[in-house]
Amino acid sequence: MGLIAVLQTRAVIAEADDNSRSSVLARTIEAASREQELLQKAVGAGAGLAAALAEVREDGVACSALMQRFLKSAPEFVFAGFIRPDGIMACSTADEVMDLSDAPGFSKIIENPQLTFSVNRSGAVSGQSVIIVTRPVMDRAQLLGFVSISIPHALASIPLDVEDQKSDVVIALFDASGEVLLSNVGLDEVSGYLPPAPDKRLVLSNSGKTFSDRTPLGEERIFAVATIIPGEVAVIGSWPRDVALASVGAGSTALTIAFPILMWVTGLGVALWGLHRLVIRHLDSLRSAVRRFALGERDPIESLEGAPQEFQQIQTAFNRMVLLIREAEAQHERDLVEKTLLLREVHHRVKNNLQLIASIMNMHLRKAETPEARRLLEQLQRRVRGLAMVHQTLNQNSQMTTINTEALIGHLVAELAHRPPILGQVVEVDCRITPVELGQDQAVTMSMLVAEALTNAVKYVGVPQDGPPTISVELTRPEESILHLKISNTRGQTDDGADLFHSGGIGQRLMQAFLRQLDGYETITETSSHYVYEVTFDIAEVEGDSEPQTIADERGGDARAAAE
């Protein structure tokens, strides 16, 4: 109730302020009524002359006579003339031909021929400060010229004959562009009583409004804007604040709102006590329960003693929600465990099947009669073991959606980098792997690429002149989203001799296919002592529902077609 009383008091003050603003607007319009009538007469006269000029514009004598008759019938105007589109004043009340093509503002009205108002401090004919009203003369869509009528500033001086208006009230007329046409304090001094030039409220679209602002001199004044010529000319009144607004004393305002505020403060104390008793303490209980729920506790709310019915309903709904979410989370955990076990079982069975295939190949390998057949079976067996190692890594990995590169490549090196000593020297293996979590698709593709490159390194490793035979596998992460793979082997003497078996380039074709799937690029460096194979590719985003991709070879087929 106290707040309503305060708001009502403020409404009364605001209404008085609005009434004062309305009065200011009405008095501003009244002060400019004579100028409004004069400008409207000039606009109407321009329309009449434009219609008459359609007949006599080609006859200079008749055109000038028309202008002279008009000026005699309207002594409040000092000049009238007709200007052709080329800027030549063909006829006027001055009985002389003038070239106005270079006059200020003429190019603007040529580009946009319409009714315009402008100010000329020194008229070319009258020699005095005038307001110029320019109206285009049209014949259908063709521009024939312009009618120009001049109103002297001495005649169009705004009178301040309202009794209670003071001398420091400023009335000014301005056009649509914001240029001041007329003022009771003169064109040179009026800017000190108006709002700053960038103020967008001085536009014709805000006609009929009042507002407060500060002048460039820092004085706060009340401004009223009203239309004189629709869409073209408006009047603005600049009023001192103490003259314009209704007076509301500070003391009376304080006495008016003191008692309602006192009532409000008293009522507020009673309301706060009741609010805490009926609402806040129960809200604290609910808030504590929600906080515990957000932290992972799934305990229902205890009974809210003395709570309103609404809070009891909230308690019942919350407890029901807790029970449902508790059951859903338990079921989710059971489903997740079951899914993980099934997925690991799948990887385990695939690994066993691949190891079974590798064992069958081993049986055929022991019975192979030619070196070529044995080497071919050894290559196939090595690739199958590489695939089995991938599935074994997936089975042992706690993260089912990603594979750790350190464990994957480490197992591949341990499985595939075996080779008998060369010329009595043991082949050394240097493995330096940066641990990175990759998605299953990219990890499998990278592992196959590593297996093929490692197979070639094992196949062609030799004894250099300055050290033991060495195979190096290195995986680094030069940038956050880039991996760099480097596999190298030493070159030199080997005990294979001329019996070194060539597989027809299947491994190279598979490596190219895997490289395209990784969307990377390779670099091969060959020296007399080392062969270095490097691959750089971007780390792909891990997607939970990613589909296996087909490995394409250079002929557009997949890896199986490349092998065939």
Coordinates of C-alpha atoms in Angstrom, one line a residue:
M1 CA 0.0 0.0 0.0
G2 CA 2.8 2.4 0.8
L3 CA 4.5 1.6 -2.5
I4 CA 1.2 2.2 -4.4
A5 CA 0.9 5.6 -2.6
V6 CA 4.5 6.5 -3.6
L7 CA 3.8 5.5 -7.2
Q8 CA 0.6 7.6 -7.2
T9 CA 2.5 10.6 -6.0
R10 CA 5.1 10.1 -8.7
A11 CA 2.3 9.8 -11.2
V12 CA 0.8 13.2 -10.1
I13 CA 4.2 14.8 -10.5
A14 CA 4.7 13.2 -13.9
E15 CA 1.3 14.3 -15.0
A16 CA 2.0 17.9 -14.0
D17 CA 5.3 17.6 -16.0
D18 CA 3.4 16.3 -19.0
N19 CA 0.9 19.1 -18.8
S20 CA 3.7 21.7 -18.7
R21 CA 5.4 20.1 -21.7
S22 CA 2.1 20.1 -23.6
S23 CA 1.7 23.8 -22.7
V24 CA 5.2 24.5 -24.0
L25 CA 4.4 22.8 -27.3
A26 CA 1.2 24.7 -27.7
R27 CA 2.8 28.0 -26.9
T28 CA 5.7 27.2 -29.3
I29 CA 3.2 26.6 -32.1
E30 CA 1.3 29.7 -31.3
A31 CA 4.5 31.8 -31.4
A32 CA 5.3 30.6 -34.9
S33 CA 1.7 30.8 -36.3
R34 CA 2.4 34.0 -38.4
E35 CA 5.5 32.4 -39.9
Q36 CA 3.6 29.2 -40.6
E37 CA 1.0 31.2 -42.5
L38 CA 3.7 33.1 -44.5
L39 CA 5.5 29.9 -45.5
Q40 CA 2.3 28.1 -46.4
K41 CA 1.4 31.1 -48.6
A42 CA 4.8 30.9 -50.3
V43 CA 4.4 27.2 -50.9
G44 CA 0.9 27.8 -52.4
A45 CA 2.1 30.7 -54.5
G46 CA 4.9 28.5 -55.8
A47 CA 2.4 25.9 -56.9
G48 CA 0.3 28.5 -58.7
L49 CA 3.3 30.0 -60.5
A50 CA 4.5 26.5 -61.5
A51 CA 1.1 25.8 -63.1
A52 CA 1.1 29.2 -64.9
L53 CA 4.7 28.9 -66.1
A54 CA 3.8 25.8 -68.1
E55 CA 2.2 28.2 -70.7
V56 CA 4.6 31.2 -70.7
R57 CA 8.0 29.9 -69.7
E58 CA 9.3 30.2 -73.3
D59 CA 8.2 33.8 -73.5
G60 CA 10.6 35.8 -71.4
V61 CA 8.6 39.0 -71.5
A62 CA 5.3 37.3 -70.5
C63 CA 7.2 35.2 -67.8
S64 CA 8.6 38.4 -66.2
A65 CA 5.2 40.1 -66.4
L66 CA 3.7 37.1 -64.6
M67 CA 6.4 37.4 -61.8
Q68 CA 5.8 41.2 -61.5
R69 CA 2.0 40.8 -61.2
F70 CA 2.6 38.1 -58.5
L71 CA 4.9 40.3 -56.5
K72 CA 2.5 43.3 -56.6
S73 CA -0.3 41.0 -55.3
A74 CA 1.9 39.6 -52.5
P75 CA 4.0 42.5 -51.1
E76 CA 5.3 40.3 -48.2
F77 CA 7.6 38.7 -50.8
V78 CA 10.6 40.5 -52.3
F79 CA 11.5 38.3 -55.2
A80 CA 10.1 35.7 -57.6
G81 CA 11.8 34.1 -60.6
F82 CA 12.0 31.0 -62.9
I83 CA 15.2 29.1 -63.2
R84 CA 15.8 26.6 -66.0
P85 CA 17.5 23.2 -65.4
D86 CA 20.8 24.6 -66.8
G87 CA 20.9 27.2 -64.0
I88 CA 19.9 30.3 -66.1
M89 CA 17.2 32.4 -64.5
A90 CA 15.1 33.0 -67.6
C91 CA 12.7 35.5 -66.0
S92 CA 12.2 37.2 -62.7
T93 CA 11.0 40.3 -60.9
A94 CA 14.5 41.8 -61.5
D95 CA 14.1 41.9 -65.3
E96 CA 17.5 40.5 -65.9
V97 CA 18.9 37.1 -66.9
M98 CA 21.2 35.6 -64.3
D99 CA 23.4 32.4 -64.3
L100 CA 22.9 30.5 -61.0
S101 CA 24.5 27.2 -62.1
D102 CA 27.4 27.8 -59.8
A103 CA 25.2 29.1 -56.9
P104 CA 25.5 27.2 -53.6
G105 CA 22.9 24.5 -53.4
F106 CA 21.8 24.5 -57.0
S107 CA 23.5 21.2 -57.8
K108 CA 21.7 19.7 -54.8
I109 CA 18.2 20.7 -56.0
I110 CA 19.0 19.5 -59.5
E111 CA 20.0 16.0 -58.2
N112 CA 16.8 15.9 -56.1
P113 CA 14.1 18.2 -57.5
Q114 CA 11.6 18.8 -54.7
L115 CA 10.2 21.5 -52.5
T116 CA 13.1 23.0 -50.6
F117 CA 13.7 25.8 -48.1
S118 CA 17.1 27.6 -47.8
V119 CA 18.6 30.7 -46.4
N120 CA 20.6 33.4 -48.3
R121 CA 22.2 36.0 -46.0
S122 CA 22.7 38.3 -49.0
G123 CA 20.1 37.9 -51.7
A124 CA 21.5 38.4 -55.3
V125 CA 18.6 40.7 -56.2
S126 CA 17.1 42.1 -53.0
G127 CA 20.5 42.5 -51.3
Q128 CA 19.0 41.4 -47.9
S129 CA 18.8 38.2 -45.8
V130 CA 16.0 36.1 -47.2
I131 CA 14.3 32.7 -46.9
I132 CA 14.2 31.1 -50.4
V133 CA 11.3 28.7 -51.2
T134 CA 12.2 26.7 -54.3
R135 CA 9.6 24.5 -56.1
P136 CA 10.2 22.3 -59.2
V137 CA 8.1 22.9 -62.4
M138 CA 7.2 19.6 -63.9
D139 CA 5.5 18.6 -67.1
R140 CA 4.5 15.0 -66.3
A141 CA 7.9 13.4 -65.6
Q142 CA 10.0 16.1 -67.3
L143 CA 11.7 18.8 -65.2
L144 CA 11.1 22.2 -66.8
G145 CA 12.8 24.3 -64.1
F146 CA 12.2 25.8 -60.7
V147 CA 10.1 28.6 -59.2
S148 CA 12.0 30.6 -56.6
I149 CA 10.3 32.9 -54.1
S150 CA 12.2 35.0 -51.5
I151 CA 10.8 36.0 -48.1
P152 CA 12.8 38.7 -46.2
H153 CA 13.9 37.8 -42.7
A154 CA 12.9 41.3 -41.6
L155 CA 9.3 40.5 -42.3
A156 CA 9.4 36.9 -41.0
S157 CA 10.5 37.8 -37.5
I158 CA 8.9 35.6 -34.9
P159 CA 6.9 37.8 -32.4
L160 CA 6.8 36.8 -28.7
D161 CA 3.5 38.3 -27.9
V162 CA 2.4 35.7 -25.4
E163 CA 2.1 37.4 -22.1
D164 CA 3.9 35.0 -19.8
Q165 CA 6.8 34.3 -22.2
K166 CA 10.1 35.8 -21.2
S167 CA 12.8 37.3 -23.4
D168 CA 15.1 34.3 -23.0
V169 CA 12.6 32.0 -24.8
V170 CA 14.0 31.2 -28.2
I171 CA 11.9 30.2 -31.2
A172 CA 13.5 28.9 -34.4
L173 CA 12.3 27.4 -37.7
F174 CA 14.4 24.7 -39.4
D175 CA 14.1 22.5 -42.5
A176 CA 14.3 18.7 -42.9
S177 CA 18.1 18.7 -43.0
G178 CA 18.3 20.6 -39.7
E179 CA 19.3 24.0 -41.2
V180 CA 17.9 26.9 -39.2
L181 CA 15.7 29.1 -41.4
L182 CA 14.6 31.8 -38.9
S183 CA 15.0 32.7 -35.3
N184 CA 13.9 35.5 -33.0
V185 CA 17.5 35.9 -31.7
G186 CA 19.2 35.8 -35.2
L187 CA 20.8 33.1 -37.2
D188 CA 24.2 33.6 -35.7
E189 CA 23.3 33.3 -32.0
V190 CA 20.6 30.7 -32.2
S191 CA 23.0 27.7 -32.0
G192 CA 23.8 28.5 -28.4
Y193 CA 20.2 27.9 -27.4
L194 CA 19.6 24.6 -29.4
P195 CA 20.6 21.0 -28.6
P196 CA 23.9 19.8 -30.0
A197 CA 23.9 19.4 -33.8
P198 CA 24.3 15.5 -33.8
D199 CA 21.1 15.2 -31.7
K200 CA 18.8 13.0 -33.8
R201 CA 15.7 14.2 -32.0
L202 CA 15.7 17.4 -34.2
V203 CA 14.1 15.6 -37.1
L204 CA 10.6 16.1 -38.5
S205 CA 9.6 12.5 -37.6
N206 CA 9.7 13.6 -33.9
S207 CA 7.2 16.4 -34.4
G208 CA 4.9 17.0 -31.5
K209 CA 7.3 16.0 -28.8
T210 CA 9.2 17.7 -26.0
F211 CA 12.4 16.7 -24.4
S212 CA 15.2 17.9 -22.1
D213 CA 18.8 18.4 -23.2
R214 CA 21.8 20.6 -22.6
T215 CA 22.8 23.4 -25.0
P216 CA 26.4 23.7 -26.2
L217 CA 26.8 26.3 -23.4
G218 CA 25.9 23.7 -20.8
E219 CA 22.4 25.1 -19.9
E220 CA 19.7 22.5 -19.4
R221 CA 16.6 23.6 -21.3
I222 CA 13.2 22.2 -22.4
F223 CA 12.7 21.8 -26.2
A224 CA 9.4 21.5 -28.1
V225 CA 9.3 20.4 -31.8
A226 CA 6.2 20.9 -34.0
T227 CA 5.7 20.7 -37.8
I228 CA 5.0 23.9 -39.7
I229 CA 5.1 22.5 -43.3
P230 CA 4.5 18.7 -43.2
G231 CA 7.7 16.9 -44.1
E232 CA 9.6 20.1 -44.8
V233 CA 9.7 22.7 -42.1
A234 CA 9.3 22.5 -38.3
V235 CA 9.5 24.9 -35.4
I236 CA 11.5 24.3 -32.2
G237 CA 11.0 26.2 -29.0
S238 CA 13.9 26.5 -26.5
W239 CA 12.6 27.2 -23.0
P240 CA 14.3 27.7 -19.7
R241 CA 13.5 24.9 -17.4
D242 CA 12.0 27.0 -14.7
V243 CA 9.7 28.7 -17.1
A244 CA 8.6 25.6 -19.0
L245 CA 7.9 23.0 -16.3
A246 CA 5.3 23.1 -13.5
S247 CA 6.9 24.0 -10.2
V248 CA 6.9 21.2 -7.6
G249 CA 8.8 22.3 -4.4
A250 CA 11.3 19.9 -2.9
G251 CA 9.8 20.3 0.6
S252 CA 6.2 19.5 -0.6
T253 CA 7.5 16.5 -2.5
A254 CA 9.3 15.2 0.6
L255 CA 6.2 15.6 2.8
T256 CA 4.0 14.0 0.1
I257 CA 6.0 10.8 0.0
A258 CA 7.3 10.6 3.6
F259 CA 4.2 9.1 5.2
P260 CA 3.7 6.4 2.4
I261 CA 7.4 5.5 2.8
L262 CA 6.9 5.1 6.5
M263 CA 3.9 2.9 5.9
W264 CA 5.9 0.9 3.4
V265 CA 8.8 0.3 5.8
T266 CA 6.5 -0.9 8.5
G267 CA 4.6 -3.2 6.2
L268 CA 7.9 -4.5 4.9
G269 CA 9.0 -5.6 8.3
V270 CA 5.8 -7.5 8.9
A271 CA 6.0 -9.0 5.4
L272 CA 9.6 -10.1 5.9
W273 CA 8.8 -11.9 9.1
G274 CA 5.8 -13.7 7.4
L275 CA 7.9 -14.4 4.3
H276 CA 10.6 -16.1 6.3
R277 CA 8.1 -18.1 8.4
L278 CA 6.1 -19.4 5.4
V279 CA 8.5 -19.3 2.5
I280 CA 12.2 -18.6 3.0
R281 CA 13.0 -21.4 5.5
H282 CA 11.3 -24.0 3.3
L283 CA 13.1 -22.6 0.2
D284 CA 16.4 -23.1 2.1
S285 CA 15.5 -26.7 2.7
L286 CA 14.7 -27.2 -1.0
R287 CA 17.8 -25.4 -2.1
S288 CA 20.0 -27.6 0.1
A289 CA 18.4 -30.7 -1.3
V290 CA 18.9 -29.5 -4.9
R291 CA 22.6 -28.7 -4.1
R292 CA 23.1 -32.2 -2.6
F293 CA 21.4 -33.7 -5.7
A294 CA 23.8 -31.7 -8.0
L295 CA 26.8 -33.0 -6.1
G296 CA 25.7 -36.6 -6.7
E297 CA 23.7 -37.4 -3.6
R298 CA 20.3 -39.0 -4.4
D299 CA 18.6 -38.6 -1.0
P300 CA 14.9 -37.5 -0.9
I301 CA 13.8 -34.5 1.1
E302 CA 12.6 -35.0 4.6
S303 CA 9.2 -33.7 5.7
L304 CA 8.8 -29.9 5.5
E305 CA 7.0 -29.2 8.8
G306 CA 4.4 -26.5 8.7
A307 CA 5.0 -25.8 5.0
P308 CA 2.2 -24.6 2.7
Q309 CA 0.6 -27.0 0.4
E310 CA 2.6 -25.8 -2.6
F311 CA 5.9 -26.6 -1.0
Q312 CA 4.6 -30.1 0.0
Q313 CA 3.7 -30.7 -3.6
I314 CA 7.2 -29.6 -4.7
Q315 CA 8.7 -32.0 -2.0
T316 CA 6.6 -34.9 -3.4
A317 CA 7.6 -34.2 -7.0
F318 CA 11.3 -33.8 -6.1
N319 CA 11.3 -37.1 -4.1
R320 CA 9.6 -38.9 -7.0
M321 CA 12.2 -37.5 -9.4
V322 CA 15.0 -38.6 -7.2
L323 CA 13.7 -42.2 -7.1
L324 CA 13.2 -42.3 -10.9
I325 CA 16.7 -40.9 -11.6
R326 CA 18.3 -43.2 -9.1
E327 CA 16.7 -46.2 -10.8
A328 CA 17.6 -44.9 -14.3
E329 CA 21.2 -44.3 -13.3
A330 CA 21.5 -47.8 -11.9
Q331 CA 20.1 -49.3 -15.1
H332 CA 22.4 -47.1 -17.1
E333 CA 25.4 -48.4 -15.2
R334 CA 24.3 -52.0 -15.7
D335 CA 23.8 -51.4 -19.4
L336 CA 27.2 -49.7 -19.7
V337 CA 29.0 -52.6 -18.0
E338 CA 27.2 -55.1 -20.2
K339 CA 28.0 -53.2 -23.3
T340 CA 31.7 -52.9 -22.3
L341 CA 31.9 -56.6 -21.6
L342 CA 30.3 -57.5 -24.9
L343 CA 32.5 -55.2 -26.9
R344 CA 35.6 -56.6 -25.2
E345 CA 34.4 -60.1 -25.9
V346 CA 34.0 -59.2 -29.6
H347 CA 37.6 -57.8 -29.8
H348 CA 38.8 -60.9 -27.9
R349 CA 37.1 -63.2 -30.3
V350 CA 38.3 -61.3 -33.4
K351 CA 41.9 -61.4 -32.0
N352 CA 41.6 -65.2 -31.4
N353 CA 40.3 -65.7 -34.9
L354 CA 43.1 -63.7 -36.4
Q355 CA 45.7 -65.5 -34.3
L356 CA 44.1 -68.8 -35.5
I357 CA 44.6 -67.6 -39.1
A358 CA 48.2 -66.7 -38.3
S359 CA 48.8 -70.2 -36.9
I360 CA 47.3 -71.8 -40.0
M361 CA 49.6 -69.7 -42.1
N362 CA 52.5 -70.8 -39.9
M363 CA 51.6 -74.5 -40.7
H364 CA 51.6 -73.7 -44.4
L365 CA 54.8 -71.8 -43.9
R366 CA 56.6 -74.8 -42.6
K367 CA 55.5 -76.9 -45.6
A368 CA 56.3 -74.2 -48.2
E369 CA 58.8 -75.5 -50.8
T370 CA 60.1 -72.3 -52.3
P371 CA 61.6 -69.2 -50.7
E372 CA 59.1 -67.0 -52.5
A373 CA 56.2 -68.9 -51.0
R374 CA 57.7 -68.7 -47.5
R375 CA 58.3 -65.0 -47.7
L376 CA 54.8 -64.3 -49.0
L377 CA 53.3 -66.3 -46.2
E378 CA 55.5 -64.5 -43.7
Q379 CA 54.3 -61.1 -45.0
L380 CA 50.7 -62.2 -44.8
Q381 CA 51.2 -63.7 -41.3
R382 CA 52.8 -60.4 -40.1
R383 CA 49.9 -58.4 -41.4
V384 CA 47.4 -60.7 -39.7
R385 CA 49.3 -60.5 -36.5
G386 CA 49.2 -56.7 -36.7
L387 CA 45.5 -56.7 -37.0
A388 CA 45.2 -59.1 -34.1
M389 CA 47.5 -56.8 -32.0
V390 CA 45.1 -53.9 -32.7
H391 CA 42.1 -55.9 -31.4
Q392 CA 44.1 -57.0 -28.4
T393 CA 44.9 -53.4 -27.6
L394 CA 41.2 -52.5 -27.9
N395 CA 40.3 -55.4 -25.6
Q396 CA 42.8 -54.2 -22.9
N397 CA 42.0 -50.5 -23.2
S398 CA 39.8 -49.0 -20.6
Q399 CA 38.6 -46.3 -23.0
M400 CA 36.5 -48.1 -25.6
T401 CA 36.2 -45.2 -28.0
T402 CA 40.0 -44.3 -28.2
I403 CA 43.3 -46.1 -28.4
N404 CA 46.6 -45.0 -26.9
T405 CA 49.3 -44.8 -29.5
E406 CA 52.1 -45.7 -27.0
A407 CA 50.5 -49.1 -26.2
L408 CA 49.4 -49.8 -29.8
I409 CA 52.6 -49.1 -31.6
G410 CA 54.6 -50.6 -28.7
H411 CA 52.8 -53.9 -29.1
L412 CA 53.2 -53.7 -32.9
V413 CA 57.0 -53.2 -32.6
A414 CA 57.3 -56.0 -30.1
E415 CA 55.4 -58.3 -32.4
L416 CA 56.8 -57.4 -35.8
A417 CA 60.3 -56.1 -35.3
H418 CA 61.9 -59.6 -34.8
R419 CA 64.7 -60.5 -37.1
P420 CA 67.6 -62.9 -36.9
P421 CA 71.1 -61.4 -36.4
I422 CA 72.6 -60.1 -39.6
L423 CA 76.2 -61.2 -40.2
G424 CA 76.4 -62.1 -36.6
Q425 CA 75.1 -58.7 -35.3
V426 CA 71.9 -58.3 -33.4
V427 CA 69.4 -55.8 -34.9
E428 CA 68.7 -53.0 -32.4
V429 CA 65.2 -51.5 -32.1
D430 CA 64.7 -47.9 -30.9
C431 CA 61.1 -47.1 -30.1
R432 CA 60.1 -43.6 -28.9
I433 CA 56.3 -43.1 -28.9
T434 CA 54.4 -40.0 -27.6
P435 CA 51.2 -41.2 -25.9
V436 CA 48.2 -39.8 -27.8
E437 CA 44.5 -40.9 -27.7
L438 CA 43.2 -41.5 -31.2
G439 CA 39.8 -42.6 -32.4
Q440 CA 39.5 -46.3 -33.4
D441 CA 39.2 -45.7 -37.1
Q442 CA 42.3 -43.5 -37.3
A443 CA 44.2 -45.7 -34.8
V444 CA 43.6 -48.8 -36.9
T445 CA 44.6 -47.1 -40.1
M446 CA 47.8 -45.8 -38.5
S447 CA 48.6 -49.2 -37.0
M448 CA 48.3 -50.8 -40.5
L449 CA 50.6 -48.1 -41.9
V450 CA 53.1 -48.7 -39.1
A451 CA 52.9 -52.4 -39.7
E452 CA 53.7 -52.1 -43.4
A453 CA 56.5 -49.6 -42.9
L454 CA 57.9 -51.6 -40.1
T455 CA 57.8 -54.8 -42.2
N456 CA 59.8 -53.0 -44.9
A457 CA 62.3 -51.7 -42.4
V458 CA 62.8 -55.3 -41.0
K459 CA 63.0 -56.6 -44.5
Y460 CA 65.7 -54.2 -45.8
V461 CA 67.7 -53.5 -42.6
G462 CA 71.4 -53.8 -43.1
V463 CA 74.7 -53.5 -41.3
P464 CA 76.2 -50.0 -41.8
Q465 CA 79.9 -49.3 -41.7
D466 CA 79.9 -47.3 -38.5
G467 CA 77.6 -49.3 -36.2
P468 CA 75.1 -52.1 -35.6
P469 CA 72.0 -52.6 -37.7
T470 CA 69.2 -50.5 -36.2
I471 CA 65.5 -50.0 -36.7
S472 CA 64.0 -46.8 -35.3
V473 CA 60.3 -46.0 -34.7
E474 CA 59.4 -42.5 -33.5
L475 CA 56.0 -40.8 -33.0
T476 CA 55.9 -37.1 -32.0
R477 CA 53.3 -34.4 -31.7
P478 CA 54.9 -31.2 -33.1
E479 CA 51.6 -29.3 -32.8
E480 CA 48.4 -29.9 -30.8
S481 CA 46.5 -31.4 -33.8
I482 CA 49.3 -32.9 -35.8
L483 CA 51.2 -36.2 -35.5
H484 CA 54.6 -37.0 -37.1
L485 CA 55.6 -40.7 -37.6
K486 CA 59.2 -41.6 -38.5
I487 CA 60.4 -45.1 -39.2
S488 CA 64.0 -45.6 -40.3
N489 CA 66.4 -48.5 -40.8
T490 CA 70.1 -48.7 -41.5
R491 CA 71.4 -49.8 -44.8
G492 CA 74.5 -51.8 -45.6
Q493 CA 75.6 -55.4 -45.8
T494 CA 73.0 -58.1 -45.4
D495 CA 73.0 -61.9 -45.3
D496 CA 70.0 -62.2 -47.7
G497 CA 72.2 -61.7 -50.8
A498 CA 70.7 -62.1 -54.2
D499 CA 67.8 -64.2 -52.8
L500 CA 66.0 -61.1 -51.5
F501 CA 62.4 -61.6 -52.4
H502 CA 60.4 -58.8 -54.1
S503 CA 56.6 -58.9 -53.4
G504 CA 55.6 -56.8 -56.4
G505 CA 55.0 -53.5 -54.4
I506 CA 51.8 -54.6 -52.6
G507 CA 53.2 -53.2 -49.3
Q508 CA 53.8 -49.8 -51.0
R509 CA 50.4 -49.7 -52.5
L510 CA 48.8 -50.5 -49.1
M511 CA 50.9 -47.8 -47.5
Q512 CA 49.7 -45.3 -50.1
A513 CA 46.1 -46.3 -49.4
F514 CA 46.5 -46.0 -45.7
L515 CA 48.2 -42.6 -46.1
R516 CA 45.3 -41.3 -48.2
Q517 CA 42.8 -42.4 -45.5
L518 CA 44.8 -40.5 -42.9
D519 CA 44.8 -37.5 -45.2
G520 CA 48.5 -37.0 -44.6
Y521 CA 51.7 -36.7 -46.7
E522 CA 54.9 -38.7 -46.7
T523 CA 58.6 -37.9 -47.0
I524 CA 61.2 -40.5 -48.0
T525 CA 64.9 -39.9 -47.4
E526 CA 67.5 -42.3 -48.7
T527 CA 71.2 -42.1 -48.0
S528 CA 74.0 -44.7 -48.3
S529 CA 73.6 -45.5 -44.6
H530 CA 69.9 -44.9 -43.8
Y531 CA 66.4 -45.2 -45.2
V532 CA 63.9 -42.9 -43.5
Y533 CA 60.1 -43.0 -44.0
E534 CA 58.2 -40.0 -42.5
V535 CA 54.4 -39.3 -42.4
T536 CA 52.6 -36.2 -41.1
F537 CA 48.8 -36.1 -40.6
D538 CA 46.2 -34.3 -38.6
I539 CA 44.6 -35.9 -35.5
A540 CA 40.9 -36.6 -36.3
E541 CA 38.1 -35.7 -33.9
V542 CA 36.8 -38.7 -32.0
E543 CA 33.2 -39.5 -32.9
G544 CA 31.2 -41.9 -30.9
D545 CA 29.2 -43.2 -33.9
S546 CA 31.9 -43.2 -36.5
E547 CA 31.6 -45.7 -39.3
P548 CA 34.5 -47.8 -40.6
Q549 CA 36.0 -46.3 -43.7
T550 CA 37.1 -48.1 -46.8
I551 CA 40.8 -47.8 -47.6
A552 CA 41.1 -46.8 -51.2
D553 CA 44.1 -47.5 -53.4
E554 CA 45.4 -45.4 -56.3
R555 CA 43.0 -47.2 -58.7
G556 CA 39.9 -46.2 -56.8
G557 CA 39.4 -49.6 -55.1
D558 CA 39.8 -50.6 -51.5
A559 CA 42.7 -52.3 -49.7
R560 CA 41.4 -55.8 -50.6
A561 CA 41.4 -54.9 -54.2
A562 CA 44.9 -53.5 -53.9
A563 CA 46.1 -56.7 -52.3
E564 CA 44.4 -58.8 -55.0

